[in-house]
Amino acid sequence: MSDFVSDFWSIWITVIVVVGILGVGALLFSQSKTTLKKGEQVQTMGHVWDGDLEEYNNPLPRWWMGMFYLTIFFGIGYLALYPGLGKWTGFFNWTSVGQYKTERAQAEAKYQPLYDKYLKQDIKTVAADKEAQEMGKRLYLTYCMQCHGADARGAKGFPNLTDNDWLYGGNPEQIHQTLVAGRQGQMPPFGAALGEEKVKDLANYVMSLSGKKHDAERAARGKGDFTVCAACHGPDGKGNQGIGAPNLTDNIWLYGGTEKTIIETITNGRANQMPAWKDFLGDGKVHLLTAYVWGLSNNKAAAQ
C-alpha cells in the first residue's frame, strides 16, 4: 500500500474488508434466529419449482454456524496481527521484505564462514574442490540457468558456458569481472546506412569468414563494406574481447549463422545485457560461481 500516492486506496481497502466482515457476520446472525420448536412443522419460503420442488426454511446446523463464527474471529485476529487493512501493518509489523531479510541474514550467518573459506583460495583451487563445485552448481541453477540453461549450453542470444568461445574472455579474472559488474553488448544497426543489397553482400562476406556456404560474388562485393565492422570485429574478423565483439571466423554464432539471421543482425543490430551480481550475491558467492563457470570448460579439458 505504501506504493500508492493517495491515502484514498488505503481507506478504500479498509472499508471493503471491514464492511465485508460485518456483512457476513450480520447475515449469519440473522439466519441464526430461525429456530424450530419440538413438533413444529417446517414452513416453506413460498418458492416452488417443477410443480413439487419447494424451498423450506430449515434452521442452519449449529455446528456449521459455530465454525463460521470461528472463521470470522480468526479473520479479525489475523487482521489485527498482520497487514490487511490498508496501511495498517499489524501488531507484529510483519512484511514480506522483512521476512526475506531475516531469512537471508540467518542463511548468511550459517553459510558465510564456508564462503569465506573458499574466498581465501584461488579460482582454480576452488574449481577442483568437489564440495565447492556442488555449491557453485546450486548457485548457478538458482541464478544463471534461466538464461544459460540447466546444462549451461546457452540458447539463442545467451552464450554457451561449456566451450572455450568467450565474448569477454574466459580466464578466471575476466569471468569474475563479468559476474561482478555485468556486461552490456551493443551491435549497432546498419540496415538504413547500407541498404538491402549491400547488407546481403556483407552477410555473405561474413559467412565466408567462417567457411560457410555463401555466394562468392556477393561476398566479394561485401568485403569492401566490412570496414564498418572491422572497428569492432577486427580487420580479420577475429573479434575483440575487450569490447565483447564476437569472433566471426569460428562458426560459433550467438543468434544463429544462417544467411537470414546474419542479415537480420546487420540490419537491426543486437543488444545484450548480463546483469551485475556483486551487490546481490556478495563476494563469497560470486567467487564460487566464478570457479564453477570457469570449471565448466576447463575441468572437463583437464580431465580429458
Coordinates of N, CA, C and O in Angstrom, one line a residue, residues 4 27 55 57 82 89-90 108 151 186-187 189 239 291 298:
F4 N 1.2 3.4 -3.2 CA 0.1 4.3 -3.7 C 0.4 5.7 -3.2 O 0.7 5.9 -2.0
L27 N -25.3 -11.3 8.4 CA -26.1 -12.3 7.7 C -26.2 -13.6 8.5 O -27.3 -14.2 8.6
E55 N -38.9 -24.9 -1.4 CA -37.8 -24.4 -0.6 C -38.3 -24.3 0.9 O -39.3 -23.5 1.1
N57 N -37.7 -23.5 5.0 CA -37.0 -22.6 5.9 C -36.4 -23.3 7.1 O -36.7 -23.0 8.3
Y82 N -1.5 -8.9 11.4 CA -0.8 -8.8 10.1 C -1.4 -7.8 9.2 O -2.6 -7.4 9.4
T89 N 0.0 -2.1 9.5 CA 1.0 -3.2 9.3 C 0.7 -4.3 10.3 O 1.5 -5.3 10.3
G90 N -0.2 -4.1 11.2 CA -0.4 -5.2 12.2 C 0.5 -5.0 13.4 O 1.5 -4.4 13.4
E108 N 23.0 -16.3 5.8 CA 24.4 -15.8 5.7 C 25.2 -16.1 7.0 O 26.3 -16.5 6.9
D151 N 22.0 -26.9 -18.5 CA 23.3 -27.6 -18.8 C 24.3 -26.6 -19.2 O 25.4 -27.0 -19.6
Q186 N 26.4 -4.3 -27.4 CA 25.6 -3.5 -28.4 C 26.2 -3.6 -29.8 O 27.3 -3.2 -30.0
M187 N 25.4 -4.2 -30.7 CA 25.7 -4.2 -32.1 C 24.8 -3.2 -32.8 O 23.6 -3.4 -32.8
P189 N 22.7 -1.1 -35.6 CA 22.1 -1.5 -36.9 C 22.7 -0.7 -38.1 O 23.0 0.4 -38.0
G239 N 37.3 -10.8 -33.9 CA 36.7 -10.2 -32.7 C 37.6 -9.5 -31.8 O 38.8 -9.3 -32.0
A291 N 34.4 -19.8 -10.0 CA 35.1 -21.1 -10.1 C 34.2 -22.2 -10.8 O 34.8 -23.0 -11.6
N298 N 37.1 -25.8 -18.3 CA 38.4 -26.2 -18.0 C 38.6 -27.4 -17.2 O 39.6 -28.2 -17.5

